[in-house]
Amino acid sequence: DLHKEYRRQRQMCIRDSDGVARCSVHSMVTKRWRPAFVVLDRPELLLVFRSREDYTDYLFNSQIRDGDRKWLVKKAVPVSFRTKTSPVVTKRYPSAGFVCYFTVSEIRDIGTVTVCKIGGQAAELAKMRHAINVRVRDAREARERRVAGATEAARPPPPAA
């Protein structure tokens, strides 16, 4: 049953939210918010769709080939130890009125780069931001363990006494 499968997939996704987003360079510069459906689908991937229907098609539409499914995703943001989120803020925009949002950025060698801005209901945004931050924390801890393990393996053995 398609409805049961949809509910199962929804339970597997970590967090989802209807709202608005600014994902492209054009929408960032023009400050135009677009309708979006945001899904923290796996621990390491934040997916932004144009609508909930696009997400449903992405999961279940058998008429779409696997190679074409990627076109349903507006933006795929990898969540890693380099990801950073801003606090949820409310700001007035001439084209959209008051929008409550948070920013997802990536820390790079050249500095912090804004990847996308996600807007919607304050309570849902706080939950989404918290879920992203938990994944970032887990990625940072895993990286620290890998670095500590590599450092331990590279350390020369103690001299014999």
PDB file of N, CA and C in Angstrom, residues 63-157:
ATOM      1  N   GLN A  63       7.698   5.956 -12.685  1.00  0.00           N
ATOM      2  CA  GLN A  63       7.833   6.424 -14.061  1.00  0.00           C
ATOM      3  C   GLN A  63       9.098   7.262 -14.263  1.00  0.00           C
ATOM      4  N   ILE A  64       9.704   7.677 -13.169  1.00  0.00           N
ATOM      5  CA  ILE A  64      10.907   8.514 -13.254  1.00  0.00           C
ATOM      6  C   ILE A  64      12.124   7.618 -13.121  1.00  0.00           C
ATOM      7  N   ARG A  65      13.051   7.745 -14.066  1.00  0.00           N
ATOM      8  CA  ARG A  65      14.298   6.967 -14.001  1.00  0.00           C
ATOM      9  C   ARG A  65      15.173   7.524 -12.876  1.00  0.00           C
ATOM     10  N   ASP A  66      16.033   6.670 -12.358  1.00  0.00           N
ATOM     11  CA  ASP A  66      16.897   7.066 -11.250  1.00  0.00           C
ATOM     12  C   ASP A  66      17.767   8.272 -11.587  1.00  0.00           C
ATOM     13  N   GLY A  67      18.259   8.354 -12.800  1.00  0.00           N
ATOM     14  CA  GLY A  67      19.084   9.478 -13.206  1.00  0.00           C
ATOM     15  C   GLY A  67      18.314  10.797 -13.242  1.00  0.00           C
ATOM     16  N   ASP A  68      16.991  10.706 -13.500  1.00  0.00           N
ATOM     17  CA  ASP A  68      16.171  11.912 -13.574  1.00  0.00           C
ATOM     18  C   ASP A  68      15.646  12.360 -12.205  1.00  0.00           C
ATOM     19  N   ARG A  69      15.730  11.504 -11.204  1.00  0.00           N
ATOM     20  CA  ARG A  69      15.233  11.865  -9.869  1.00  0.00           C
ATOM     21  C   ARG A  69      15.983  13.051  -9.279  1.00  0.00           C
ATOM     22  N   LYS A  70      17.250  13.171  -9.630  1.00  0.00           N
ATOM     23  CA  LYS A  70      18.049  14.251  -9.062  1.00  0.00           C
ATOM     24  C   LYS A  70      17.498  15.624  -9.451  1.00  0.00           C
ATOM     25  N   TRP A  71      16.749  15.705 -10.545  1.00  0.00           N
ATOM     26  CA  TRP A  71      16.191  16.993 -10.979  1.00  0.00           C
ATOM     27  C   TRP A  71      15.036  17.427 -10.091  1.00  0.00           C
ATOM     28  N   LEU A  72      14.465  16.513  -9.322  1.00  0.00           N
ATOM     29  CA  LEU A  72      13.403  16.881  -8.391  1.00  0.00           C
ATOM     30  C   LEU A  72      13.960  17.593  -7.155  1.00  0.00           C
ATOM     31  N   VAL A  73      15.240  17.383  -6.884  1.00  0.00           N
ATOM     32  CA  VAL A  73      15.885  18.002  -5.722  1.00  0.00           C
ATOM     33  C   VAL A  73      16.386  19.384  -6.115  1.00  0.00           C
ATOM     34  N   LYS A  74      15.914  20.385  -5.399  1.00  0.00           N
ATOM     35  CA  LYS A  74      16.353  21.757  -5.683  1.00  0.00           C
ATOM     36  C   LYS A  74      17.785  21.980  -5.206  1.00  0.00           C
ATOM     37  N   LYS A  75      18.099  21.449  -4.021  1.00  0.00           N
ATOM     38  CA  LYS A  75      19.450  21.598  -3.461  1.00  0.00           C
ATOM     39  C   LYS A  75      19.712  20.423  -2.533  1.00  0.00           C
ATOM     40  N   ALA A  76      20.882  19.842  -2.639  1.00  0.00           N
ATOM     41  CA  ALA A  76      21.331  18.782  -1.732  1.00  0.00           C
ATOM     42  C   ALA A  76      22.527  19.333  -0.969  1.00  0.00           C
ATOM     43  N   VAL A  77      22.389  19.424   0.341  1.00  0.00           N
ATOM     44  CA  VAL A  77      23.437  20.004   1.178  1.00  0.00           C
ATOM     45  C   VAL A  77      24.035  18.900   2.044  1.00  0.00           C
ATOM     46  N   PRO A  78      25.302  18.560   1.837  1.00  0.00           N
ATOM     47  CA  PRO A  78      25.922  17.567   2.710  1.00  0.00           C
ATOM     48  C   PRO A  78      26.111  18.141   4.116  1.00  0.00           C
ATOM     49  N   VAL A  79      25.720  17.371   5.111  1.00  0.00           N
ATOM     50  CA  VAL A  79      25.903  17.779   6.506  1.00  0.00           C
ATOM     51  C   VAL A  79      27.159  17.100   7.013  1.00  0.00           C
ATOM     52  N   SER A  80      28.180  17.892   7.325  1.00  0.00           N
ATOM     53  CA  SER A  80      29.459  17.354   7.758  1.00  0.00           C
ATOM     54  C   SER A  80      29.994  18.162   8.932  1.00  0.00           C
ATOM     55  N   PHE A  81      31.215  17.855   9.326  1.00  0.00           N
ATOM     56  CA  PHE A  81      31.826  18.591  10.428  1.00  0.00           C
ATOM     57  C   PHE A  81      32.064  20.051  10.055  1.00  0.00           C
ATOM     58  N   ARG A  82      31.997  20.389   8.774  1.00  0.00           N
ATOM     59  CA  ARG A  82      32.194  21.764   8.313  1.00  0.00           C
ATOM     60  C   ARG A  82      30.901  22.570   8.270  1.00  0.00           C
ATOM     61  N   THR A  83      29.753  21.947   8.517  1.00  0.00           N
ATOM     62  CA  THR A  83      28.461  22.631   8.445  1.00  0.00           C
ATOM     63  C   THR A  83      28.233  23.459   9.696  1.00  0.00           C
ATOM     64  N   LYS A  84      27.578  24.602   9.505  1.00  0.00           N
ATOM     65  CA  LYS A  84      27.293  25.514  10.612  1.00  0.00           C
ATOM     66  C   LYS A  84      25.901  26.101  10.392  1.00  0.00           C
ATOM     67  N   THR A  85      25.118  26.256  11.457  1.00  0.00           N
ATOM     68  CA  THR A  85      23.801  26.884  11.346  1.00  0.00           C
ATOM     69  C   THR A  85      23.758  28.127  12.222  1.00  0.00           C
ATOM     70  N   SER A  86      23.029  29.116  11.753  1.00  0.00           N
ATOM     71  CA  SER A  86      22.849  30.331  12.540  1.00  0.00           C
ATOM     72  C   SER A  86      21.624  30.155  13.439  1.00  0.00           C
ATOM     73  N   PRO A  87      21.473  30.996  14.447  1.00  0.00           N
ATOM     74  CA  PRO A  87      20.243  30.944  15.242  1.00  0.00           C
ATOM     75  C   PRO A  87      19.027  31.311  14.381  1.00  0.00           C
ATOM     76  N   VAL A  88      17.849  30.878  14.811  1.00  0.00           N
ATOM     77  CA  VAL A  88      16.610  31.229  14.113  1.00  0.00           C
ATOM     78  C   VAL A  88      16.319  32.705  14.390  1.00  0.00           C
ATOM     79  N   VAL A  89      16.105  33.473  13.331  1.00  0.00           N
ATOM     80  CA  VAL A  89      15.813  34.902  13.448  1.00  0.00           C
ATOM     81  C   VAL A  89      14.578  35.232  12.611  1.00  0.00           C
ATOM     82  N   THR A  90      13.964  36.363  12.914  1.00  0.00           N
ATOM     83  CA  THR A  90      12.838  36.860  12.134  1.00  0.00           C
ATOM     84  C   THR A  90      13.236  38.195  11.532  1.00  0.00           C
ATOM     85  N   LYS A  91      12.952  38.337  10.236  1.00  0.00           N
ATOM     86  CA  LYS A  91      13.327  39.551   9.526  1.00  0.00           C
ATOM     87  C   LYS A  91      12.205  39.929   8.564  1.00  0.00           C
ATOM     88  N   ARG A  92      12.045  41.211   8.324  1.00  0.00           N
ATOM     89  CA  ARG A  92      11.011  41.674   7.394  1.00  0.00           C
ATOM     90  C   ARG A  92      11.620  41.842   6.001  1.00  0.00           C
ATOM     91  N   TYR A  93      10.942  41.246   5.016  1.00  0.00           N
ATOM     92  CA  TYR A  93      11.348  41.365   3.623  1.00  0.00           C
ATOM     93  C   TYR A  93      10.235  42.063   2.851  1.00  0.00           C
ATOM     94  N   PRO A  94      10.587  42.997   1.955  1.00  0.00           N
ATOM     95  CA  PRO A  94       9.553  43.717   1.196  1.00  0.00           C
ATOM     96  C   PRO A  94       8.657  42.782   0.380  1.00  0.00           C
ATOM     97  N   SER A  95       9.224  41.721  -0.187  1.00  0.00           N
ATOM     98  CA  SER A  95       8.441  40.831  -1.049  1.00  0.00           C
ATOM     99  C   SER A  95       7.690  39.745  -0.287  1.00  0.00           C
ATOM    100  N   ALA A  96       8.119  39.419   0.929  1.00  0.00           N
ATOM    101  CA  ALA A  96       7.539  38.268   1.636  1.00  0.00           C
ATOM    102  C   ALA A  96       6.985  38.607   3.018  1.00  0.00           C
ATOM    103  N   GLY A  97       7.138  39.833   3.476  1.00  0.00           N
ATOM    104  CA  GLY A  97       6.699  40.164   4.823  1.00  0.00           C
ATOM    105  C   GLY A  97       7.695  39.638   5.846  1.00  0.00           C
ATOM    106  N   PHE A  98       7.213  39.283   7.034  1.00  0.00           N
ATOM    107  CA  PHE A  98       8.097  38.763   8.071  1.00  0.00           C
ATOM    108  C   PHE A  98       8.368  37.283   7.822  1.00  0.00           C
ATOM    109  N   VAL A  99       9.646  36.937   7.809  1.00  0.00           N
ATOM    110  CA  VAL A  99      10.056  35.552   7.588  1.00  0.00           C
ATOM    111  C   VAL A  99      10.965  35.121   8.731  1.00  0.00           C
ATOM    112  N   CYS A 100      10.624  34.001   9.319  1.00  0.00           N
ATOM    113  CA  CYS A 100      11.446  33.393  10.361  1.00  0.00           C
ATOM    114  C   CYS A 100      12.336  32.365   9.659  1.00  0.00           C
ATOM    115  N   TYR A 101      13.670  32.435   9.864  1.00  0.00           N
ATOM    116  CA  TYR A 101      14.580  31.572   9.118  1.00  0.00           C
ATOM    117  C   TYR A 101      15.874  31.336   9.877  1.00  0.00           C
ATOM    118  N   PHE A 102      16.649  30.377   9.380  1.00  0.00           N
ATOM    119  CA  PHE A 102      18.026  30.187   9.816  1.00  0.00           C
ATOM    120  C   PHE A 102      18.886  29.912   8.595  1.00  0.00           C
ATOM    121  N   THR A 103      20.173  30.145   8.743  1.00  0.00           N
ATOM    122  CA  THR A 103      21.113  30.013   7.638  1.00  0.00           C
ATOM    123  C   THR A 103      21.972  28.765   7.828  1.00  0.00           C
ATOM    124  N   VAL A 104      22.161  28.021   6.757  1.00  0.00           N
ATOM    125  CA  VAL A 104      23.074  26.874   6.746  1.00  0.00           C
ATOM    126  C   VAL A 104      24.322  27.309   5.994  1.00  0.00           C
ATOM    127  N   SER A 105      25.469  27.233   6.652  1.00  0.00           N
ATOM    128  CA  SER A 105      26.737  27.647   6.053  1.00  0.00           C
ATOM    129  C   SER A 105      27.724  26.500   6.079  1.00  0.00           C
ATOM    130  N   GLU A 106      28.770  26.652   5.283  1.00  0.00           N
ATOM    131  CA  GLU A 106      29.850  25.669   5.268  1.00  0.00           C
ATOM    132  C   GLU A 106      31.155  26.397   5.551  1.00  0.00           C
ATOM    133  N   ILE A 107      31.938  25.847   6.467  1.00  0.00           N
ATOM    134  CA  ILE A 107      33.222  26.436   6.815  1.00  0.00           C
ATOM    135  C   ILE A 107      34.255  25.896   5.821  1.00  0.00           C
ATOM    136  N   ARG A 108      34.880  26.812   5.085  1.00  0.00           N
ATOM    137  CA  ARG A 108      35.883  26.425   4.088  1.00  0.00           C
ATOM    138  C   ARG A 108      37.200  27.124   4.411  1.00  0.00           C
ATOM    139  N   ASP A 109      38.216  26.825   3.622  1.00  0.00           N
ATOM    140  CA  ASP A 109      39.524  27.448   3.824  1.00  0.00           C
ATOM    141  C   ASP A 109      39.467  28.962   3.667  1.00  0.00           C
ATOM    142  N   ILE A 110      38.585  29.438   2.786  1.00  0.00           N
ATOM    143  CA  ILE A 110      38.498  30.875   2.529  1.00  0.00           C
ATOM    144  C   ILE A 110      37.579  31.595   3.499  1.00  0.00           C
ATOM    145  N   GLY A 111      36.880  30.858   4.342  1.00  0.00           N
ATOM    146  CA  GLY A 111      35.948  31.441   5.304  1.00  0.00           C
ATOM    147  C   GLY A 111      34.623  30.712   5.264  1.00  0.00           C
ATOM    148  N   THR A 112      33.610  31.327   5.853  1.00  0.00           N
ATOM    149  CA  THR A 112      32.286  30.728   5.914  1.00  0.00           C
ATOM    150  C   THR A 112      31.487  31.128   4.677  1.00  0.00           C
ATOM    151  N   VAL A 113      30.884  30.137   4.009  1.00  0.00           N
ATOM    152  CA  VAL A 113      30.108  30.362   2.799  1.00  0.00           C
ATOM    153  C   VAL A 113      28.660  29.953   3.069  1.00  0.00           C
ATOM    154  N   THR A 114      27.716  30.861   2.788  1.00  0.00           N
ATOM    155  CA  THR A 114      26.299  30.553   2.963  1.00  0.00           C
ATOM    156  C   THR A 114      25.857  29.579   1.882  1.00  0.00           C
ATOM    157  N   VAL A 115      25.252  28.473   2.309  1.00  0.00           N
ATOM    158  CA  VAL A 115      24.803  27.437   1.381  1.00  0.00           C
ATOM    159  C   VAL A 115      23.328  27.634   1.056  1.00  0.00           C
ATOM    160  N   CYS A 116      22.502  27.851   2.084  1.00  0.00           N
ATOM    161  CA  CYS A 116      21.082  28.116   1.865  1.00  0.00           C
ATOM    162  C   CYS A 116      20.482  28.714   3.132  1.00  0.00           C
ATOM    163  N   LYS A 117      19.300  29.282   2.967  1.00  0.00           N
ATOM    164  CA  LYS A 117      18.533  29.813   4.088  1.00  0.00           C
ATOM    165  C   LYS A 117      17.183  29.122   4.055  1.00  0.00           C
ATOM    166  N   ILE A 118      16.742  28.656   5.227  1.00  0.00           N
ATOM    167  CA  ILE A 118      15.500  27.896   5.328  1.00  0.00           C
ATOM    168  C   ILE A 118      14.548  28.662   6.229  1.00  0.00           C
ATOM    169  N   GLY A 119      13.335  28.922   5.743  1.00  0.00           N
ATOM    170  CA  GLY A 119      12.348  29.678   6.499  1.00  0.00           C
ATOM    171  C   GLY A 119      11.080  28.885   6.718  1.00  0.00           C
ATOM    172  N   GLY A 120      10.287  29.331   7.693  1.00  0.00           N
ATOM    173  CA  GLY A 120       9.023  28.663   7.997  1.00  0.00           C
ATOM    174  C   GLY A 120       8.538  29.020   9.380  1.00  0.00           C
ATOM    175  N   GLN A 121       7.825  28.102  10.021  1.00  0.00           N
ATOM    176  CA  GLN A 121       7.321  28.293  11.375  1.00  0.00           C
ATOM    177  C   GLN A 121       8.470  28.169  12.369  1.00  0.00           C
ATOM    178  N   ALA A 122       8.503  29.059  13.343  1.00  0.00           N
ATOM    179  CA  ALA A 122       9.630  29.112  14.287  1.00  0.00           C
ATOM    180  C   ALA A 122       9.857  27.781  15.008  1.00  0.00           C
ATOM    181  N   ALA A 123       8.787  27.143  15.468  1.00  0.00           N
ATOM    182  CA  ALA A 123       8.931  25.891  16.212  1.00  0.00           C
ATOM    183  C   ALA A 123       9.513  24.786  15.326  1.00  0.00           C
ATOM    184  N   GLU A 124       9.015  24.669  14.090  1.00  0.00           N
ATOM    185  CA  GLU A 124       9.533  23.654  13.168  1.00  0.00           C
ATOM    186  C   GLU A 124      10.984  23.933  12.798  1.00  0.00           C
ATOM    187  N   LEU A 125      11.309  25.214  12.608  1.00  0.00           N
ATOM    188  CA  LEU A 125      12.687  25.569  12.274  1.00  0.00           C
ATOM    189  C   LEU A 125      13.638  25.226  13.409  1.00  0.00           C
ATOM    190  N   ALA A 126      13.211  25.466  14.641  1.00  0.00           N
ATOM    191  CA  ALA A 126      14.063  25.147  15.792  1.00  0.00           C
ATOM    192  C   ALA A 126      14.342  23.646  15.852  1.00  0.00           C
ATOM    193  N   LYS A 127      13.329  22.834  15.562  1.00  0.00           N
ATOM    194  CA  LYS A 127      13.517  21.380  15.550  1.00  0.00           C
ATOM    195  C   LYS A 127      14.451  20.950  14.426  1.00  0.00           C
ATOM    196  N   MET A 128      14.257  21.539  13.236  1.00  0.00           N
ATOM    197  CA  MET A 128      15.109  21.202  12.090  1.00  0.00           C
ATOM    198  C   MET A 128      16.558  21.602  12.369  1.00  0.00           C
ATOM    199  N   ARG A 129      16.746  22.811  12.886  1.00  0.00           N
ATOM    200  CA  ARG A 129      18.095  23.298  13.194  1.00  0.00           C
ATOM    201  C   ARG A 129      18.764  22.408  14.237  1.00  0.00           C
ATOM    202  N   HIS A 130      17.998  22.003  15.256  1.00  0.00           N
ATOM    203  CA  HIS A 130      18.543  21.123  16.293  1.00  0.00           C
ATOM    204  C   HIS A 130      18.967  19.778  15.689  1.00  0.00           C
ATOM    205  N   ALA A 131      18.137  19.214  14.802  1.00  0.00           N
ATOM    206  CA  ALA A 131      18.468  17.932  14.176  1.00  0.00           C
ATOM    207  C   ALA A 131      19.741  18.058  13.335  1.00  0.00           C
ATOM    208  N   ILE A 132      19.893  19.169  12.616  1.00  0.00           N
ATOM    209  CA  ILE A 132      21.109  19.386  11.827  1.00  0.00           C
ATOM    210  C   ILE A 132      22.313  19.500  12.746  1.00  0.00           C
ATOM    211  N   ASN A 133      22.170  20.286  13.821  1.00  0.00           N
ATOM    212  CA  ASN A 133      23.288  20.481  14.749  1.00  0.00           C
ATOM    213  C   ASN A 133      23.711  19.181  15.429  1.00  0.00           C
ATOM    214  N   VAL A 134      22.761  18.296  15.715  1.00  0.00           N
ATOM    215  CA  VAL A 134      23.097  16.990  16.287  1.00  0.00           C
ATOM    216  C   VAL A 134      23.939  16.195  15.296  1.00  0.00           C
ATOM    217  N   ARG A 135      23.567  16.227  14.015  1.00  0.00           N
ATOM    218  CA  ARG A 135      24.339  15.516  12.991  1.00  0.00           C
ATOM    219  C   ARG A 135      25.733  16.118  12.824  1.00  0.00           C
ATOM    220  N   VAL A 136      25.825  17.438  12.901  1.00  0.00           N
ATOM    221  CA  VAL A 136      27.129  18.107  12.797  1.00  0.00           C
ATOM    222  C   VAL A 136      28.007  17.705  13.978  1.00  0.00           C
ATOM    223  N   ARG A 137      27.438  17.709  15.174  1.00  0.00           N
ATOM    224  CA  ARG A 137      28.192  17.308  16.363  1.00  0.00           C
ATOM    225  C   ARG A 137      28.686  15.870  16.241  1.00  0.00           C
ATOM    226  N   ASP A 138      27.816  14.976  15.762  1.00  0.00           N
ATOM    227  CA  ASP A 138      28.216  13.579  15.579  1.00  0.00           C
ATOM    228  C   ASP A 138      29.348  13.462  14.556  1.00  0.00           C
ATOM    229  N   ALA A 139      29.259  14.234  13.473  1.00  0.00           N
ATOM    230  CA  ALA A 139      30.311  14.202  12.443  1.00  0.00           C
ATOM    231  C   ALA A 139      31.628  14.729  13.003  1.00  0.00           C
ATOM    232  N   ARG A 140      31.569  15.755  13.829  1.00  0.00           N
ATOM    233  CA  ARG A 140      32.792  16.313  14.427  1.00  0.00           C
ATOM    234  C   ARG A 140      33.420  15.330  15.403  1.00  0.00           C
ATOM    235  N   GLU A 141      32.580  14.663  16.197  1.00  0.00           N
ATOM    236  CA  GLU A 141      33.112  13.665  17.135  1.00  0.00           C
ATOM    237  C   GLU A 141      33.737  12.494  16.388  1.00  0.00           C
ATOM    238  N   ALA A 142      33.097  12.046  15.305  1.00  0.00           N
ATOM    239  CA  ALA A 142      33.654  10.941  14.512  1.00  0.00           C
ATOM    240  C   ALA A 142      34.986  11.355  13.896  1.00  0.00           C
ATOM    241  N   ARG A 143      35.069  12.584  13.426  1.00  0.00           N
ATOM    242  CA  ARG A 143      36.329  13.071  12.844  1.00  0.00           C
ATOM    243  C   ARG A 143      37.421  13.140  13.899  1.00  0.00           C
ATOM    244  N   GLU A 144      37.073  13.613  15.104  1.00  0.00           N
ATOM    245  CA  GLU A 144      38.061  13.687  16.184  1.00  0.00           C
ATOM    246  C   GLU A 144      38.578  12.297  16.546  1.00  0.00           C
ATOM    247  N   ARG A 145      37.675  11.298  16.554  1.00  0.00           N
ATOM    248  CA  ARG A 145      38.105   9.924  16.842  1.00  0.00           C
ATOM    249  C   ARG A 145      39.037   9.408  15.761  1.00  0.00           C
ATOM    250  N   ARG A 146      38.723   9.705  14.486  1.00  0.00           N
ATOM    251  CA  ARG A 146      39.591   9.266  13.388  1.00  0.00           C
ATOM    252  C   ARG A 146      40.959   9.928  13.477  1.00  0.00           C
ATOM    253  N   VAL A 147      40.981  11.232  13.761  1.00  0.00           N
ATOM    254  CA  VAL A 147      42.246  11.962  13.860  1.00  0.00           C
ATOM    255  C   VAL A 147      43.053  11.446  15.048  1.00  0.00           C
ATOM    256  N   ALA A 148      42.380  11.217  16.182  1.00  0.00           N
ATOM    257  CA  ALA A 148      43.077  10.710  17.361  1.00  0.00           C
ATOM    258  C   ALA A 148      43.633   9.308  17.088  1.00  0.00           C
ATOM    259  N   GLY A 149      42.871   8.476  16.367  1.00  0.00           N
ATOM    260  CA  GLY A 149      43.339   7.134  16.026  1.00  0.00           C
ATOM    261  C   GLY A 149      44.526   7.174  15.088  1.00  0.00           C
ATOM    262  N   ALA A 150      44.501   8.083  14.126  1.00  0.00           N
ATOM    263  CA  ALA A 150      45.613   8.213  13.182  1.00  0.00           C
ATOM    264  C   ALA A 150      46.850   8.742  13.892  1.00  0.00           C
ATOM    265  N   THR A 151      46.657   9.671  14.809  1.00  0.00           N
ATOM    266  CA  THR A 151      47.778  10.219  15.572  1.00  0.00           C
ATOM    267  C   THR A 151      48.396   9.146  16.456  1.00  0.00           C
ATOM    268  N   GLU A 152      47.548   8.332  17.077  1.00  0.00           N
ATOM    269  CA  GLU A 152      48.021   7.251  17.948  1.00  0.00           C
ATOM    270  C   GLU A 152      48.805   6.223  17.139  1.00  0.00           C
ATOM    271  N   ALA A 153      48.312   5.912  15.928  1.00  0.00           N
ATOM    272  CA  ALA A 153      48.988   4.918  15.087  1.00  0.00           C
ATOM    273  C   ALA A 153      50.323   5.449  14.565  1.00  0.00           C
ATOM    274  N   ALA A 154      50.418   6.762  14.356  1.00  0.00           N
ATOM    275  CA  ALA A 154      51.650   7.355  13.815  1.00  0.00           C
ATOM    276  C   ALA A 154      52.703   7.604  14.891  1.00  0.00           C
ATOM    277  N   ARG A 155      52.288   7.552  16.159  1.00  0.00           N
ATOM    278  CA  ARG A 155      53.208   7.808  17.261  1.00  0.00           C
ATOM    279  C   ARG A 155      54.207   6.646  17.370  1.00  0.00           C
ATOM    280  N   PRO A 156      55.500   6.937  17.493  1.00  0.00           N
ATOM    281  CA  PRO A 156      56.487   5.849  17.625  1.00  0.00           C
ATOM    282  C   PRO A 156      56.317   5.134  18.970  1.00  0.00           C
ATOM    283  N   PRO A 157      56.674   3.869  19.003  1.00  0.00           N
ATOM    284  CA  PRO A 157      56.548   3.139  20.283  1.00  0.00           C
ATOM    285  C   PRO A 157      57.500   3.725  21.333  1.00  0.00           C
TER     286      PRO A 157
END
